[in-house]
XYZ file of C-alpha atoms in Angstrom:
777
model
C 102.499 81.100 104.117
C 101.192 80.878 107.665
C 102.126 78.181 110.103
C 99.556 76.025 111.812
C 99.209 77.097 115.443
C 95.907 75.538 116.545
C 96.001 73.685 119.860
C 95.571 69.921 119.663
C 92.228 69.959 121.494
C 90.759 66.896 119.741
C 93.881 64.866 120.328
C 94.077 65.878 123.981
C 90.416 64.935 124.444
C 91.057 61.562 122.821
C 94.001 60.943 125.143
C 91.850 61.713 128.191
C 89.050 59.442 126.990
C 91.427 56.509 126.390
C 92.742 56.823 129.915
C 89.190 57.090 131.253
C 88.120 53.964 129.336
C 90.977 51.939 130.817
C 90.067 53.206 134.296
C 86.388 52.348 133.708
C 87.313 48.800 132.661
C 89.407 48.400 135.809
C 86.665 49.704 138.099
C 83.540 48.164 136.555
C 84.884 44.939 135.120
C 85.370 41.666 136.936
C 88.989 41.695 135.690
C 91.549 44.484 135.361
C 93.001 43.936 131.864
C 96.547 44.968 131.050
C 97.517 46.562 127.742
C 99.219 43.325 126.702
C 96.045 41.320 127.436
C 93.901 43.758 125.443
C 96.303 43.552 122.526
C 96.280 39.750 122.683
C 92.463 39.768 122.698
C 92.381 41.763 119.445
C 94.718 39.226 117.849
C 92.245 36.410 118.601
C 89.409 38.148 116.752
C 89.606 36.981 113.137
C 87.328 39.704 111.753
C 88.879 42.624 113.650
C 92.227 44.391 113.150
C 95.008 43.538 115.574
C 96.091 46.340 117.926
C 99.595 46.234 119.380
C 100.484 46.936 122.979
C 102.766 49.771 121.875
C 99.896 51.381 119.943
C 97.616 51.386 123.017
C 100.445 52.869 125.078
C 101.016 55.576 122.446
C 97.298 56.475 122.436
C 97.337 56.768 126.212
C 100.390 59.065 126.092
C 98.926 61.219 123.316
C 101.721 60.302 120.905
C 99.547 58.672 118.267
C 95.969 58.145 117.058
C 94.367 54.923 115.803
C 95.021 54.588 112.084
C 91.327 53.949 111.383
C 87.961 53.597 113.054
C 88.181 49.823 112.594
C 91.342 49.727 114.718
C 89.722 51.772 117.477
C 86.557 49.629 117.379
C 88.696 46.498 117.702
C 90.345 47.949 120.812
C 86.976 48.843 122.412
C 85.551 45.375 121.725
C 88.624 43.664 123.183
C 88.567 45.949 126.229
C 84.898 45.102 126.952
C 85.434 41.370 126.551
C 88.676 41.220 128.504
C 87.148 43.198 131.408
C 83.878 41.190 131.197
C 81.869 44.340 130.504
C 78.586 44.195 128.586
C 78.932 44.673 124.803
C 78.420 48.309 123.882
C 79.502 49.618 127.275
C 81.616 52.139 125.368
C 79.264 54.058 123.088
C 80.537 53.504 119.527
C 78.907 56.666 118.116
C 80.583 58.780 120.783
C 83.979 57.207 120.117
C 83.616 57.494 116.358
C 82.943 61.245 116.659
C 85.819 61.589 119.114
C 88.157 59.894 116.646
C 87.036 62.208 113.831
C 87.652 65.313 115.990
C 91.087 64.081 116.990
C 92.085 63.393 113.394
C 90.924 66.855 112.307
C 93.520 68.551 114.501
C 96.714 69.512 112.677
C 99.828 69.312 114.867
C 101.602 72.577 115.467
C 104.979 73.228 113.918
C 107.644 72.984 116.636
C 109.797 75.750 115.167
C 109.392 78.995 113.296
C 111.469 77.621 110.420
C 109.345 74.760 109.112
C 105.998 75.762 107.672
C 102.928 73.554 108.121
C 99.451 73.972 106.707
C 96.765 71.991 104.919
C 97.492 71.234 101.268
C 94.199 72.886 100.331
C 95.381 76.127 101.966
C 98.724 76.318 100.142
C 99.465 79.330 97.965
C 101.239 78.518 94.681
C 103.455 81.603 94.758
C 104.650 80.805 98.279
C 105.534 77.306 97.088
C 107.773 78.989 94.477
C 105.533 78.620 91.429
C 106.945 81.194 89.005
C 105.057 84.459 88.772
C 103.650 85.492 85.411
C 102.787 88.926 84.132
C 99.850 90.192 86.129
C 96.452 90.402 84.466
C 94.081 93.354 84.692
C 92.989 92.236 88.163
C 96.570 91.974 89.433
C 96.645 88.146 89.438
C 100.179 86.833 88.886
C 99.108 83.168 88.618
C 97.587 82.416 85.200
C 94.882 79.768 84.753
C 96.319 76.275 84.823
C 96.498 74.522 81.472
C 96.420 70.792 82.091
C 99.567 68.987 80.999
C 99.687 65.573 79.354
C 101.602 64.270 82.365
C 98.910 65.290 84.891
C 96.971 61.979 85.109
C 99.991 59.725 85.832
C 101.418 62.249 88.328
C 98.129 62.370 90.220
C 97.818 58.592 90.090
C 101.297 58.345 91.612
C 100.285 60.655 94.451
C 97.124 58.619 95.088
C 99.208 55.423 95.262
C 101.707 57.006 97.627
C 98.822 58.238 99.771
C 97.335 54.740 100.025
C 100.634 52.969 100.655
C 101.753 52.403 104.235
C 105.287 53.341 103.210
C 104.239 56.546 101.427
C 106.186 57.348 98.297
C 108.418 59.793 96.483
C 107.177 61.626 93.387
C 109.688 63.742 91.477
C 108.992 66.094 88.573
C 112.052 66.808 86.445
C 112.415 69.435 83.728
C 114.179 72.568 82.591
C 113.783 75.791 84.525
C 110.303 77.286 83.966
C 109.102 74.126 82.184
C 106.106 74.189 84.561
C 107.149 71.387 86.907
C 106.434 73.258 90.165
C 102.981 74.365 88.989
C 102.242 70.823 87.813
C 103.306 69.449 91.222
C 101.203 72.017 93.070
C 98.087 71.314 90.993
C 98.512 67.545 91.321
C 98.969 67.790 95.091
C 95.927 69.997 95.652
C 93.802 67.725 93.449
C 94.951 64.404 94.917
C 95.781 65.178 98.565
C 93.872 68.313 99.651
C 93.354 67.176 103.246
C 96.907 66.139 104.054
C 99.204 68.233 106.190
C 101.864 69.973 104.107
C 105.366 70.374 105.540
C 107.649 72.894 103.822
C 111.264 73.409 104.895
C 112.350 76.804 103.636
C 116.039 75.932 103.650
C 118.226 72.828 103.684
C 119.240 73.635 107.264
C 115.593 73.153 108.295
C 115.318 69.692 106.741
C 116.086 67.744 109.955
C 113.285 69.641 111.694
C 110.914 68.878 108.805
C 111.719 65.146 108.907
C 111.262 65.029 112.693
C 107.943 66.854 112.376
C 106.546 64.452 109.769
C 107.544 61.469 111.917
C 105.967 62.924 115.061
C 102.841 63.840 113.125
C 102.545 60.301 111.806
C 102.790 58.921 115.321
C 99.907 61.199 116.241
C 97.831 59.578 113.505
C 98.243 62.018 110.621
C 100.424 61.567 107.545
C 102.128 64.409 105.723
C 103.265 65.673 102.362
C 106.888 66.854 102.465
C 107.364 69.545 99.803
C 110.900 69.718 98.367
C 110.927 72.220 95.535
C 114.374 72.233 93.904
C 114.939 68.860 95.531
C 118.640 68.879 94.665
C 119.170 71.194 97.645
C 118.029 68.413 99.968
C 119.745 65.450 98.312
C 123.138 63.894 98.070
C 125.767 63.815 100.774
C 125.181 66.192 103.624
C 121.398 66.319 103.297
C 118.797 63.550 103.670
C 120.479 60.516 105.238
C 119.467 56.889 104.776
C 117.969 56.961 108.264
C 115.924 60.047 107.326
C 114.581 58.302 104.231
C 113.654 55.182 106.189
C 111.956 57.286 108.854
C 109.921 59.104 106.207
C 108.861 55.783 104.688
C 107.879 54.327 108.061
C 105.824 57.471 108.648
C 103.966 56.966 105.350
C 105.125 60.374 104.108
C 104.466 61.482 100.547
C 107.578 63.326 99.371
C 106.821 65.606 96.423
C 109.697 67.365 94.746
C 110.958 69.088 91.622
C 114.396 69.186 90.046
C 116.013 70.662 86.977
C 116.994 68.127 84.338
C 120.652 69.099 84.142
C 121.080 68.719 87.896
C 119.314 65.339 87.925
C 121.786 64.129 85.306
C 124.806 65.391 87.252
C 123.813 64.069 90.688
C 125.543 60.855 91.780
C 123.400 57.908 92.879
C 121.026 58.921 95.663
C 118.705 56.667 97.637
C 115.743 59.048 97.540
C 116.042 59.384 93.764
C 116.284 55.611 93.443
C 112.883 55.042 95.031
C 111.274 58.105 93.414
C 108.648 57.796 90.722
C 110.011 60.323 88.248
C 108.125 62.278 85.601
C 109.718 64.415 82.903
C 108.019 67.761 82.207
C 108.925 68.820 78.650
C 109.918 72.430 78.063
C 108.154 72.584 74.691
C 104.446 71.818 74.860
C 102.723 69.045 72.911
C 100.069 69.678 70.242
C 97.345 68.589 72.676
C 98.647 70.964 75.353
C 98.728 73.816 72.857
C 95.150 73.004 71.821
C 94.065 73.227 75.457
C 95.878 76.566 75.731
C 93.969 77.898 72.701
C 90.698 76.710 74.225
C 91.537 78.537 77.463
C 92.459 81.661 75.499
C 89.100 81.629 73.683
C 87.278 81.186 76.992
C 89.126 83.872 78.986
C 90.910 86.108 76.480
C 94.024 86.176 78.680
C 96.636 88.297 76.864
C 99.440 86.351 78.570
C 98.355 83.141 76.864
C 98.156 84.912 73.514
C 101.791 86.013 73.799
C 102.906 82.536 74.931
C 101.141 80.877 72.011
C 102.759 83.250 69.554
C 106.195 82.025 70.695
C 105.300 78.356 71.237
C 107.434 77.124 68.322
C 110.601 78.246 70.120
C 109.687 78.356 73.799
C 107.438 76.496 76.192
C 104.205 78.145 77.316
C 105.328 78.085 80.958
C 108.738 79.634 80.317
C 107.186 82.442 78.255
C 104.634 83.130 81.000
C 107.548 83.416 83.445
C 109.346 85.753 80.984
C 112.428 83.505 80.872
C 113.280 83.993 77.164
C 112.736 87.736 77.395
C 115.095 88.062 80.342
C 117.796 86.013 78.606
C 117.544 88.193 75.503
C 117.739 91.347 77.612
C 120.861 90.055 79.381
C 122.476 89.072 76.070
C 121.952 92.570 74.647
C 123.040 94.504 77.746
C 126.859 94.333 77.383
C 127.139 97.182 74.890
C 128.019 100.842 74.974
C 125.006 102.706 76.232
C 123.493 99.520 77.610
C 123.938 98.007 81.056
C 127.343 96.281 80.832
C 128.082 96.429 84.557
C 124.635 95.119 85.424
C 125.074 92.303 82.922
C 128.498 91.547 84.429
C 126.948 91.266 87.904
C 124.360 88.816 86.583
C 126.980 86.777 84.674
C 129.124 86.525 87.807
C 126.099 85.334 89.806
C 125.295 82.724 87.133
C 128.815 81.287 87.235
C 128.926 81.225 91.026
C 125.643 79.284 91.030
C 127.032 76.850 88.448
C 130.030 76.385 90.767
C 127.640 75.062 93.409
C 126.807 78.156 95.484
C 123.054 77.660 95.411
C 122.332 79.801 98.493
C 121.822 83.556 98.246
C 125.074 85.201 97.130
C 126.465 88.095 99.183
C 126.623 91.372 97.274
C 130.332 91.811 97.969
C 131.104 88.377 96.446
C 129.315 89.244 93.205
C 130.810 92.713 92.978
C 134.289 91.377 93.708
C 134.147 89.154 90.603
C 131.962 91.109 88.239
C 134.621 93.236 86.530
C 136.083 90.078 84.988
C 132.837 89.861 82.998
C 132.987 93.363 81.535
C 133.802 93.099 77.805
C 137.194 94.131 76.378
C 140.619 94.543 77.914
C 140.136 98.189 78.858
C 136.971 97.967 80.925
C 136.424 101.724 80.962
C 136.197 102.115 77.191
C 132.734 100.600 77.198
C 131.589 103.177 79.734
C 130.019 100.894 82.362
C 127.280 102.438 84.488
C 127.832 103.086 88.233
C 127.575 100.075 90.532
C 124.414 101.369 92.227
C 122.676 101.791 88.868
C 123.895 98.355 87.747
C 122.413 96.668 90.830
C 119.157 98.574 90.361
C 118.905 97.376 86.739
C 119.749 93.735 87.595
C 117.286 93.575 90.485
C 114.376 95.553 89.029
C 111.169 93.625 88.379
C 110.133 93.123 84.759
C 106.365 93.318 84.267
C 105.912 92.575 87.977
C 107.097 89.045 87.239
C 110.716 88.377 88.107
C 114.240 89.800 88.031
C 117.608 88.862 86.627
C 118.965 88.882 90.193
C 116.381 87.910 92.787
C 116.821 89.423 96.277
C 116.888 86.673 98.883
C 117.910 86.807 102.543
C 121.007 89.047 102.689
C 122.040 88.567 99.076
C 120.933 87.721 95.556
C 120.276 84.648 93.457
C 120.374 84.504 89.660
C 117.023 83.646 88.083
C 117.383 79.895 87.488
C 116.213 80.066 83.873
C 119.389 81.999 83.068
C 121.562 79.092 84.247
C 119.854 76.618 81.927
C 119.952 79.069 79.018
C 123.677 79.653 79.594
C 124.342 75.894 79.526
C 122.489 75.542 76.237
C 125.208 77.711 74.740
C 128.230 76.379 76.667
C 128.504 72.765 77.802
C 129.875 71.765 81.238
C 133.562 70.949 81.370
C 136.838 71.920 83.047
C 136.911 75.214 81.145
C 133.299 76.274 81.670
C 134.015 78.483 84.685
C 136.929 80.870 85.240
C 139.491 79.805 87.825
C 138.649 82.812 89.979
C 135.074 81.563 90.270
C 136.194 78.183 91.610
C 138.512 79.888 94.085
C 135.707 82.180 95.183
C 133.343 79.221 95.611
C 135.905 77.328 97.692
C 136.426 80.343 99.899
C 132.694 80.999 100.304
C 131.422 77.473 101.131
C 131.696 77.713 104.896
C 128.760 75.415 105.650
C 128.751 71.639 105.241
C 125.901 71.466 102.725
C 127.607 74.141 100.626
C 130.763 72.029 100.419
C 128.811 69.077 99.067
C 127.044 71.322 96.568
C 130.353 72.687 95.260
C 131.735 69.126 95.061
C 128.817 67.993 92.895
C 129.245 71.009 90.629
C 132.961 70.212 90.335
C 132.077 66.617 89.455
C 129.777 67.848 86.660
C 132.677 69.884 85.275
C 135.389 67.208 85.702
C 137.334 69.220 88.288
C 138.968 66.565 90.495
C 141.153 69.164 92.199
C 138.121 71.101 93.414
C 136.390 67.932 94.637
C 139.405 66.997 96.754
C 139.912 70.481 98.148
C 136.296 70.930 99.196
C 135.539 67.478 100.646
C 138.836 66.206 102.054
C 138.707 68.437 105.150
C 135.285 67.018 106.016
C 136.358 63.425 105.385
C 139.523 63.845 107.432
C 137.276 65.086 110.202
C 135.466 61.685 110.295
C 132.479 62.790 108.179
C 131.270 59.446 106.787
C 129.120 60.976 104.062
C 132.105 62.959 102.846
C 134.147 59.753 102.662
C 131.430 58.073 100.634
C 131.046 61.117 98.390
C 134.768 61.121 97.648
C 134.551 57.412 96.798
C 131.834 58.209 94.260
C 133.042 61.480 92.806
C 136.727 60.675 92.263
C 136.211 57.187 90.801
C 136.351 58.450 87.228
C 139.748 60.019 87.888
C 141.553 57.768 90.393
C 140.104 54.316 91.142
C 142.594 53.501 93.882
C 141.855 56.750 95.706
C 138.112 56.132 95.367
C 138.398 52.623 96.851
C 140.420 54.000 99.751
C 137.714 56.483 100.696
C 134.950 53.889 100.365
C 136.948 51.561 102.617
C 137.210 54.264 105.244
C 133.447 54.847 105.059
C 132.831 51.103 105.450
C 135.112 50.945 108.477
C 133.051 53.790 109.925
C 129.882 51.645 109.566
C 128.371 52.975 106.325
C 126.140 50.272 104.786
C 125.628 52.002 101.447
C 129.385 52.087 100.870
C 129.429 48.278 100.993
C 127.302 48.201 97.858
C 129.254 51.029 96.251
C 132.466 49.091 96.856
C 130.857 46.142 95.068
C 130.023 48.423 92.149
C 133.596 49.694 92.160
C 135.033 46.189 91.811
C 132.438 45.146 89.246
C 133.400 48.035 86.998
C 137.014 46.973 87.462
C 136.098 43.506 86.110
C 136.592 41.833 89.544
C 133.179 40.183 89.550
C 133.904 37.663 92.280
C 135.129 40.359 94.643
C 132.117 42.499 93.735
C 129.748 39.661 94.676
C 131.458 39.332 98.069
C 130.823 43.025 98.747
C 127.206 42.734 97.583
C 126.711 39.841 99.964
C 128.055 41.897 102.858
C 125.765 44.776 101.880
C 122.743 42.448 101.644
C 123.476 40.988 105.062
C 123.673 44.545 106.414
C 120.174 45.310 105.066
C 120.793 47.024 101.723
C 117.713 46.279 99.575
C 119.418 46.667 96.209
C 122.064 44.132 97.159
C 119.434 41.785 98.551
C 117.613 41.933 95.229
C 120.837 40.946 93.458
C 120.691 37.531 95.137
C 117.014 37.181 94.243
C 117.540 37.193 90.474
C 115.676 34.285 88.791
C 118.246 31.774 87.554
C 117.000 28.491 86.061
C 118.739 25.357 87.286
C 120.593 23.114 84.891
C 118.273 20.510 83.295
C 118.211 17.149 85.064
C 120.205 14.374 83.438
C 117.881 12.115 81.394
C 117.514 8.532 82.638
C 119.433 5.910 80.657
C 116.192 4.536 79.239
C 115.547 7.888 77.505
C 118.851 7.895 75.646
C 118.988 6.402 72.139
C 121.016 3.194 71.765
C 123.415 2.660 68.870
C 120.956 0.386 67.078
C 118.326 3.176 67.253
C 120.465 5.520 65.158
C 119.338 6.234 61.620
C 120.710 3.655 59.172
C 123.719 4.917 57.294
C 124.071 8.079 59.369
C 127.503 9.091 60.577
C 127.950 10.383 64.103
C 129.070 13.844 62.983
C 126.633 14.164 60.091
C 124.139 17.024 60.260
C 120.514 16.347 59.485
C 120.081 18.792 56.590
C 116.536 17.657 56.036
C 115.516 18.180 59.660
C 111.938 19.387 59.935
C 112.084 23.000 61.068
C 108.913 22.471 63.085
C 110.780 20.043 65.343
C 113.122 22.792 66.515
C 112.569 24.222 69.982
C 111.551 23.057 73.456
C 109.948 19.649 73.746
C 106.249 19.113 74.532
C 107.069 18.096 78.114
C 109.126 21.255 78.569
C 106.307 23.443 77.303
C 103.711 21.698 79.472
C 105.802 22.147 82.605
C 106.453 25.778 81.698
C 102.706 26.305 81.187
C 102.101 24.904 84.669
C 104.738 27.241 86.081
C 102.993 30.249 84.520
C 99.670 29.124 86.009
C 101.170 28.585 89.470
C 102.848 31.985 89.465
C 99.639 33.676 88.304
C 97.697 32.134 91.188
C 100.377 33.161 93.675
C 100.332 36.686 92.299
C 96.546 37.029 92.583
C 96.653 35.592 96.121
C 99.370 38.085 97.045
C 97.360 41.046 95.723
C 94.456 40.101 97.958
C 96.836 39.980 100.895
C 99.012 43.095 100.397
C 97.065 45.353 98.013
C 99.080 48.554 97.530
C 101.513 47.923 100.399
C 105.230 47.888 99.710
C 106.954 44.511 99.717
C 110.554 43.557 100.467
C 112.703 40.521 101.239
C 112.270 40.869 104.994
C 109.106 41.096 107.098
C 107.038 42.152 104.065
C 108.137 39.295 101.813
C 105.411 38.219 99.406
C 105.864 35.443 96.874
C 106.178 36.599 93.238
C 106.234 40.341 93.924
C 109.215 40.189 96.271
C 110.947 38.169 93.550
C 110.759 41.120 91.157
C 113.437 43.856 90.985
C 113.427 46.320 93.861
C 112.177 49.221 91.716
C 108.770 47.459 91.577
C 108.414 46.772 95.286
C 106.312 49.883 95.867
C 103.919 49.230 92.951
C 100.179 49.448 93.555
C 97.565 46.703 93.272
C 96.563 47.737 89.743
C 100.153 47.337 88.518
C 100.419 43.983 90.269
C 97.181 42.811 88.664
C 98.677 43.563 85.230
C 101.772 41.593 86.194
C 99.634 38.629 87.269
C 97.896 38.715 83.896
C 101.279 38.435 82.156
C 101.637 34.915 83.574
C 98.123 34.029 82.416
C 98.676 35.415 78.906
C 101.835 33.366 78.419
C 100.172 30.223 79.785
C 97.340 30.797 77.316
C 99.883 31.031 74.495
C 101.202 27.560 75.274
C 97.693 26.171 75.696
C 96.887 27.507 72.207
C 99.929 25.665 70.803
C 101.973 28.867 70.425
C 105.368 29.663 71.826
C 105.207 32.034 74.832
C 107.028 34.948 73.256
C 106.752 38.139 75.358
C 105.104 41.261 73.981
C 106.212 43.611 76.806
C 108.732 43.913 79.627
C 106.306 42.479 82.186
C 105.948 39.327 80.106
C 109.735 39.114 79.683
C 110.106 39.089 83.449
C 107.302 36.536 83.709
C 109.274 34.214 81.409
C 112.389 34.513 83.579
C 110.417 33.749 86.745
C 108.558 30.854 85.127
C 111.754 29.268 83.778
C 113.252 29.409 87.263
C 110.061 27.974 88.800
C 109.819 25.175 86.234
C 113.481 24.266 86.697
C 113.024 24.026 90.465
C 110.022 21.737 90.005
C 111.946 19.525 87.603
C 114.759 19.236 90.134
C 112.875 19.016 93.438
C 109.322 17.823 92.721
C 109.473 14.920 90.246
C 106.116 13.492 91.375
C 104.338 16.789 90.731
C 106.075 17.136 87.371
C 104.991 13.610 86.451
C 101.356 14.620 86.978
C 101.728 17.668 84.763
C 103.366 15.785 81.868
C 101.389 12.560 82.158
C 100.777 11.035 78.741
C 103.468 13.122 76.985
C 106.381 10.984 75.724
C 109.801 11.728 77.199
C 112.567 13.040 74.963
C 116.324 13.271 75.575
C 116.349 17.084 75.603
C 113.384 17.599 77.913
C 113.684 20.618 80.242
C 116.374 22.465 78.327
C 115.853 25.876 79.941
C 118.723 27.530 78.082
C 117.034 26.618 74.819
C 113.774 28.122 76.138
C 115.492 31.367 76.968
C 117.170 31.497 73.578
C 113.922 30.666 71.784
C 111.443 32.885 73.631
C 113.467 35.988 74.521
C 115.055 38.549 72.229
C 117.396 39.656 75.045
C 117.755 39.587 78.813
C 117.923 43.357 79.391
C 115.297 43.253 82.143
C 117.734 41.310 84.348
C 119.917 44.428 84.525
C 117.386 45.651 87.096
C 118.789 43.116 89.582
C 122.374 44.330 89.174
C 123.551 46.815 91.828
C 126.066 48.335 89.433
C 123.335 49.228 86.924
C 120.912 50.960 89.279
C 119.108 53.708 87.386
C 119.393 51.919 84.048
C 115.607 52.112 83.726
C 115.958 55.882 83.244
C 115.944 56.635 79.480
C 118.785 59.118 80.085
C 120.997 56.603 81.907
C 124.344 56.406 80.099
C 124.623 52.599 80.212
C 121.012 52.140 79.157
C 121.442 54.477 76.208
C 124.651 52.715 75.159
C 122.999 49.281 75.294
C 119.724 50.495 73.792
C 117.538 49.159 76.619
C 113.953 50.378 76.766
C 110.722 50.038 78.745
C 112.456 49.132 82.015
C 110.741 51.758 84.142
C 107.991 50.064 86.142
C 105.261 52.207 84.597
C 106.341 51.036 81.117
C 106.429 47.301 81.825
C 103.104 46.646 80.115
C 103.620 48.882 77.109
C 103.826 46.624 74.002
C 107.202 46.434 72.260
C 105.501 46.619 68.876
C 102.071 47.885 67.977
C 101.283 44.811 65.885
C 101.899 42.564 68.909
C 99.396 44.261 71.192
C 97.172 41.780 73.012
C 93.416 42.266 73.055
C 92.816 45.094 75.564
C 89.337 43.689 76.283
C 90.588 40.285 77.428
C 90.064 41.056 81.145
C 91.548 39.103 84.037
C 91.167 35.461 84.988
C 90.822 36.503 88.613
C 89.754 39.809 90.070
C 91.226 40.239 93.575
C 88.941 41.381 96.333
């Protein structure tokens, strides 16, 4: 994979021309405009984009390019007017071509470690797509069989590309499930012209982040490729500041991760904002049909073999020879086989499962491998010489891959073998021999290695290893290590966990404020937890801010005395405590005034939502500078949704208003409508409390009743549960994931943003042809 080395000629030319234009305005104009005056002039033009003073300064210094031609045209128009130059003094065709040339230049990589190139130029093998058996022409990359998940993955990349804050797309699956190939194909299809940034090691990640930020300032946005994303996550890797910088730079982060590692990782901010897609190991009937079609068209013998084993293995894992390698390893520990070679591979597998994800030194593997030879008397089995064992373990099978893959100055076990091993033996304190843990502790000399071993120890319930590997860092004032200890030891020692979180907070760590709130919530100290959430929200933590934005209906207003029945209005002969057994069932439920006000609330929220879409489109919202009514009121996991998603949410309000107008109760058919009910109940309750004159107009002509505006009754009547409100709770972050332990225990479903409009029941599906009351734009 070659680095980009072309000189930034177009950008340099643009910088010179900007300076020349400012000089021309000063010399030829009747006034010498300053950058601030030019910026102010763009702000006064209603039909032109506003250009900031800092942007003009950055163009002049060569640090950035205009984000679009419209921005540059706005600057030129303001410059002419402010300097009293004739319109068109600066030739627009010339400047448009200049802008195109400048944008076409790819910035050079500042180091030899981080690789940069156009997405369209990327090679799948160099991005770590697994090799397959070579065909007759020597091609190790088989034809791509489209996966069922392809369309939503590509849509997610398109949305991230359009959004000013970029986005994170993560593909999760077992080793050799095809996630890296799927990511590569989606990226080349959706973002071929973007600049691709590839750190080859976790130690190069800071350089990669700095490069994407600098490139964005120069006017070009990047794709940051993080294959095996777990290497770049968690404590010791991407910091909160890195993530925020990537979002400000509009970076698209595209990564892959194995399922077992995703489950074991503690909460991580990048994972929280990622749009995650699961790539199944076993292929669907439709995917197998497409494979058969490809086989008929090309006659590729590799596909024929994969299809013959499709009942037991995924097509992608068979193409990568994963099952064959596992079977070969399982059969090797016999007399006359390759027992020493198998022992070397088994030692490498266990060391990787202990968190040593970097290349393993040969002497470390050989030092441990004899423990893996079968039997008490190791020589009875007649193990082969060490040199022959290494040759067997590292030899290429069918020009595809090896059991031990040479890398840097050591070896790495083929990742498929780790997943296959864990299908037979579950993680736990006894999974790995004690000597392996000791070897891992002795070998993790670098900071990121210590965090990796700590996470592996957490997955195997080894508190002692967690403390031994992270305490030295934490005692050395490493804030991330303090926070990690607060997270990883909580299941073993709550007091110790709180102590480490407190130390991280005292060191200025904002995220630990929220984590301390979670800690107290799980300890049933809800009031204390809310105090910590408030501190976190005030410090800028979005999740905690969202907690205080949860829709909560106000208590119903007290009815006026005139609305209350008098004693002489009671039914003759009725006792005060007598139940009305013959009560008409149709009279049960919210009153007509309540329903009318709720209908109005749905209509108001729908209009606000459509107005907001016209204003923000695909841009991310928040509770700060990018606050937008309705969409900022939703849980934080939806803040990066695109305009299409928001249009569906706006229609939820309309659909429920239509239900009431048709004399039906507004009972939600999907998660989006459930959330719409919560927001509308809150909105209606505020109107009933604060805007009595407006309410009077809505309910004019409808008789008052004593139990008007009973919002608790509405919630009980219209909603089956309130699971969607879990999305506002900091302690339940991640509950939208179907694999989340709390979500599985409670049986929650359809909380992921992409599932909000999926009907709960097929029979309750609304007419898909009903359209939209308003079409933004």
